[in-house]
């Protein structure tokens, strides 16, 4: 049985759902201030102390939510890494990995999804101007490709070190890298989101068509 003291402590603590909501609000607040400062000053030139001061939190709070400075700028990275593997794992019955990824990219381009590369000119310029963020983005592409290879191996009941899923993931990953960079380049050229969507959707069809002879029937659900 709880004592009077513990009962008061328990009743005064915020519910778990509220605590999680507050954590998400704090995380978003820090991320928003960091992005604003990165765009205004440059990624390399902005310090964690400046971000903490802008968000009115302690430096330790910033690093608790974002262990690395790059995480503050690339806060969709978990979704980015998992995106291709998730699409393949949840492909429709009778759908190949290639068909599922083609469909998902078209949907993402239509929605101007940030995970696909739609970020706006200021953000795209911030990435392009930062050697640190450019290098980190390459790492994220590698991690996404590796996650896709693992899922392809699992769904085809193939050993994870087999060359086939690794090669398929490399080919599919290369198309997505190319399309991601194409979106960034068009964004930096001040093309409108609608124009970018039209352009990359057409170019995606050409790119995916190149893989049809080798991967059109691979990893069919």
Short mmCIF file of C-alpha atoms in Angstrom, two decimals:
data_model
loop_
_atom_site.label_atom_id
_atom_site.label_comp_id
_atom_site.label_asym_id
_atom_site.label_seq_id
_atom_site.Cartn_x
_atom_site.Cartn_y
_atom_site.Cartn_z
CA UNK A 1 0.00 0.00 0.00
CA UNK A 2 1.37 3.47 -0.88
CA UNK A 3 2.15 5.87 1.93
CA UNK A 4 0.61 9.33 1.97
CA UNK A 5 3.87 10.78 0.66
CA UNK A 6 4.19 8.44 -2.30
CA UNK A 7 0.50 8.82 -3.09
CA UNK A 8 0.87 12.58 -3.39
CA UNK A 9 4.00 12.20 -5.52
CA UNK A 10 2.29 9.75 -7.85
CA UNK A 11 -0.84 11.86 -8.25
CA UNK A 12 1.14 15.03 -8.95
CA UNK A 13 3.30 13.42 -11.65
CA UNK A 14 2.06 14.09 -15.19
CA UNK A 15 0.52 11.12 -17.03
CA UNK A 16 2.85 9.16 -19.28
CA UNK A 17 1.09 10.46 -22.40
CA UNK A 18 1.50 14.05 -21.29
CA UNK A 19 5.17 13.54 -20.46
CA UNK A 20 5.80 12.09 -23.90
CA UNK A 21 3.91 14.97 -25.51
CA UNK A 22 6.02 17.50 -23.62
CA UNK A 23 9.20 15.69 -24.68
CA UNK A 24 8.11 15.85 -28.31
CA UNK A 25 7.30 19.56 -27.95
CA UNK A 26 10.72 20.24 -26.44
CA UNK A 27 12.45 18.21 -29.15
CA UNK A 28 10.58 20.07 -31.89
CA UNK A 29 11.31 23.44 -30.26
CA UNK A 30 15.04 22.71 -30.17
CA UNK A 31 15.01 21.42 -33.75
CA UNK A 32 13.14 24.48 -35.02
CA UNK A 33 15.55 26.92 -33.37
CA UNK A 34 18.56 24.93 -34.58
CA UNK A 35 17.31 24.92 -38.18
CA UNK A 36 16.67 28.67 -38.04
CA UNK A 37 20.19 29.34 -36.77
CA UNK A 38 21.81 26.91 -39.21
CA UNK A 39 20.11 28.61 -42.15
CA UNK A 40 20.96 32.10 -40.89
CA UNK A 41 24.55 31.47 -39.81
CA UNK A 42 25.65 28.23 -41.43
CA UNK A 43 25.88 24.80 -39.84
CA UNK A 44 29.58 24.89 -38.96
CA UNK A 45 29.34 28.41 -37.55
CA UNK A 46 26.45 27.67 -35.16
CA UNK A 47 27.21 26.29 -31.69
CA UNK A 48 25.19 24.05 -29.40
CA UNK A 49 25.33 26.83 -26.79
CA UNK A 50 23.62 29.23 -29.21
CA UNK A 51 20.92 26.70 -29.96
CA UNK A 52 20.33 26.04 -26.28
CA UNK A 53 20.09 29.76 -25.55
CA UNK A 54 17.63 30.30 -28.41
CA UNK A 55 15.44 27.41 -27.22
CA UNK A 56 15.86 28.46 -23.55
CA UNK A 57 17.07 25.06 -22.45
CA UNK A 58 20.34 23.75 -21.04
CA UNK A 59 23.08 22.54 -23.39
CA UNK A 60 22.71 19.11 -21.78
CA UNK A 61 19.04 19.08 -22.80
CA UNK A 62 20.00 19.70 -26.41
CA UNK A 63 22.54 16.86 -26.44
CA UNK A 64 20.13 14.53 -24.63
CA UNK A 65 17.64 14.91 -27.47
CA UNK A 66 20.25 15.20 -30.23
CA UNK A 67 23.52 13.38 -29.41
CA UNK A 68 25.25 14.74 -32.51
CA UNK A 69 25.05 18.22 -33.95
CA UNK A 70 24.15 16.76 -37.37
CA UNK A 71 21.05 15.20 -35.80
CA UNK A 72 19.67 18.70 -35.21
CA UNK A 73 19.72 19.46 -38.93
CA UNK A 74 18.74 16.03 -40.25
CA UNK A 75 15.93 15.22 -37.85
CA UNK A 76 14.10 12.96 -40.36
CA UNK A 77 17.08 10.63 -40.57
CA UNK A 78 15.47 7.63 -38.84
CA UNK A 79 12.54 7.73 -41.26
CA UNK A 80 14.97 8.22 -44.14
CA UNK A 81 17.09 5.19 -43.23
CA UNK A 82 14.04 2.95 -42.81
CA UNK A 83 12.05 4.23 -45.80
CA UNK A 84 13.09 1.81 -48.57
CA UNK A 85 13.16 -1.24 -46.32
CA UNK A 86 9.73 -0.34 -44.95
CA UNK A 87 8.30 -0.02 -48.45
CA UNK A 88 9.60 -3.44 -49.46
CA UNK A 89 8.51 -5.10 -46.23
CA UNK A 90 4.96 -3.78 -46.72
CA UNK A 91 4.66 -4.22 -50.50
CA UNK A 92 1.35 -5.39 -51.90
CA UNK A 93 0.65 -9.04 -52.77
CA UNK A 94 2.12 -9.86 -56.17
CA UNK A 95 4.22 -6.69 -56.14
CA UNK A 96 7.98 -6.84 -56.69
CA UNK A 97 10.41 -4.78 -54.65
CA UNK A 98 11.08 -2.59 -57.70
CA UNK A 99 7.39 -1.95 -58.34
CA UNK A 100 6.75 -1.12 -54.70
CA UNK A 101 9.66 1.32 -54.55
CA UNK A 102 8.65 2.94 -57.84
CA UNK A 103 5.11 3.46 -56.55
CA UNK A 104 6.31 4.78 -53.19
CA UNK A 105 8.66 7.28 -54.82
CA UNK A 106 5.88 8.60 -57.05
CA UNK A 107 3.64 9.03 -54.00
CA UNK A 108 6.44 10.78 -52.09
CA UNK A 109 7.17 13.13 -55.01
CA UNK A 110 3.49 13.97 -55.37
CA UNK A 111 3.31 14.76 -51.66
CA UNK A 112 6.60 16.73 -51.76
CA UNK A 113 7.81 14.56 -48.90
CA UNK A 114 10.90 15.93 -47.05
CA UNK A 115 12.20 12.36 -46.68
CA UNK A 116 12.38 12.15 -50.49
CA UNK A 117 14.41 15.37 -50.63
CA UNK A 118 11.82 18.15 -50.77
CA UNK A 119 13.23 20.64 -48.28
CA UNK A 120 12.93 24.15 -49.66
CA UNK A 121 15.79 26.27 -51.07
CA UNK A 122 17.10 27.62 -47.75
CA UNK A 123 17.44 24.16 -46.22
CA UNK A 124 18.89 22.66 -49.39
CA UNK A 125 21.47 25.44 -49.53
CA UNK A 126 22.37 24.86 -45.88
CA UNK A 127 23.10 21.21 -46.66
CA UNK A 128 25.04 21.98 -49.83
CA UNK A 129 27.19 24.60 -48.06
CA UNK A 130 28.14 22.31 -45.18
CA UNK A 131 30.85 19.66 -45.67
CA UNK A 132 29.74 18.02 -42.43
CA UNK A 133 26.10 17.67 -43.46
CA UNK A 134 27.00 16.60 -46.99
CA UNK A 135 29.17 13.81 -45.58
CA UNK A 136 26.47 12.79 -43.11
CA UNK A 137 23.91 12.61 -45.90
CA UNK A 138 26.16 10.18 -47.76
CA UNK A 139 26.32 8.07 -44.59
CA UNK A 140 22.52 8.08 -44.36
CA UNK A 141 22.22 6.88 -47.97
CA UNK A 142 24.63 4.04 -47.12
CA UNK A 143 22.64 3.11 -44.02
CA UNK A 144 19.38 3.16 -45.99
CA UNK A 145 20.88 0.88 -48.64
CA UNK A 146 22.13 -1.52 -45.96
CA UNK A 147 18.70 -1.64 -44.32
CA UNK A 148 17.14 -2.38 -47.70
CA UNK A 149 19.64 -5.20 -48.34
CA UNK A 150 18.75 -6.77 -45.01
CA UNK A 151 15.03 -6.64 -45.78
CA UNK A 152 15.50 -8.04 -49.28
CA UNK A 153 17.50 -10.93 -47.86
CA UNK A 154 14.82 -11.62 -45.27
CA UNK A 155 11.89 -11.44 -47.69
CA UNK A 156 13.61 -13.71 -50.24
CA UNK A 157 14.83 -16.14 -47.58
CA UNK A 158 18.42 -15.53 -48.65
CA UNK A 159 21.51 -15.36 -46.41
CA UNK A 160 22.23 -11.75 -45.48
CA UNK A 161 25.75 -11.96 -46.90
CA UNK A 162 24.50 -13.26 -50.26
CA UNK A 163 25.52 -11.08 -53.21
CA UNK A 164 22.02 -10.92 -54.74
CA UNK A 165 20.13 -8.83 -52.14
CA UNK A 166 23.19 -6.67 -51.62
CA UNK A 167 23.50 -5.98 -55.35
CA UNK A 168 19.76 -5.36 -55.73
CA UNK A 169 19.86 -2.93 -52.80
CA UNK A 170 22.85 -1.14 -54.32
CA UNK A 171 21.05 -0.70 -57.64
CA UNK A 172 17.78 0.43 -56.08
CA UNK A 173 19.64 2.65 -53.64
CA UNK A 174 21.58 4.27 -56.48
CA UNK A 175 18.37 5.28 -58.23
CA UNK A 176 17.05 6.83 -55.02
CA UNK A 177 20.34 8.64 -54.37
CA UNK A 178 20.23 10.07 -57.88
CA UNK A 179 16.62 11.18 -57.56
CA UNK A 180 17.24 12.69 -54.11
CA UNK A 181 20.15 14.74 -55.48
CA UNK A 182 18.07 15.73 -58.50
CA UNK A 183 15.41 17.14 -56.19
CA UNK A 184 18.07 19.04 -54.27
CA UNK A 185 19.60 20.45 -57.46
CA UNK A 186 16.23 21.58 -58.80
CA UNK A 187 15.41 23.12 -55.42
CA UNK A 188 18.67 25.07 -55.45
CA UNK A 189 17.81 26.23 -58.97
CA UNK A 190 14.62 27.78 -57.48
CA UNK A 191 12.24 25.51 -59.34
CA UNK A 192 8.77 25.36 -57.81
CA UNK A 193 7.75 22.23 -55.87
CA UNK A 194 5.14 21.44 -58.52
CA UNK A 195 7.74 21.71 -61.29
CA UNK A 196 10.17 19.55 -59.33
CA UNK A 197 7.50 16.91 -58.81
CA UNK A 198 6.67 16.81 -62.53
CA UNK A 199 10.33 16.61 -63.52
CA UNK A 200 11.47 13.94 -61.07
CA UNK A 201 8.38 11.79 -61.56
CA UNK A 202 9.14 11.59 -65.28
CA UNK A 203 12.83 11.00 -64.67
CA UNK A 204 12.08 8.36 -62.00
CA UNK A 205 10.14 6.33 -64.57
CA UNK A 206 13.16 6.39 -66.88
CA UNK A 207 15.52 5.41 -64.06
CA UNK A 208 13.36 2.59 -62.72
CA UNK A 209 12.77 1.31 -66.27
CA UNK A 210 16.51 0.70 -66.53
CA UNK A 211 16.22 -1.80 -63.67
CA UNK A 212 13.16 -3.64 -64.98
CA UNK A 213 15.08 -6.25 -67.04
CA UNK A 214 17.10 -7.39 -64.01
CA UNK A 215 14.82 -6.69 -61.05
CA UNK A 216 11.29 -6.62 -62.45
CA UNK A 217 10.50 -10.08 -61.05
CA UNK A 218 12.78 -9.95 -58.00
CA UNK A 219 11.41 -10.21 -54.45
CA UNK A 220 7.75 -10.53 -55.44
CA UNK A 221 5.46 -10.59 -52.43
#
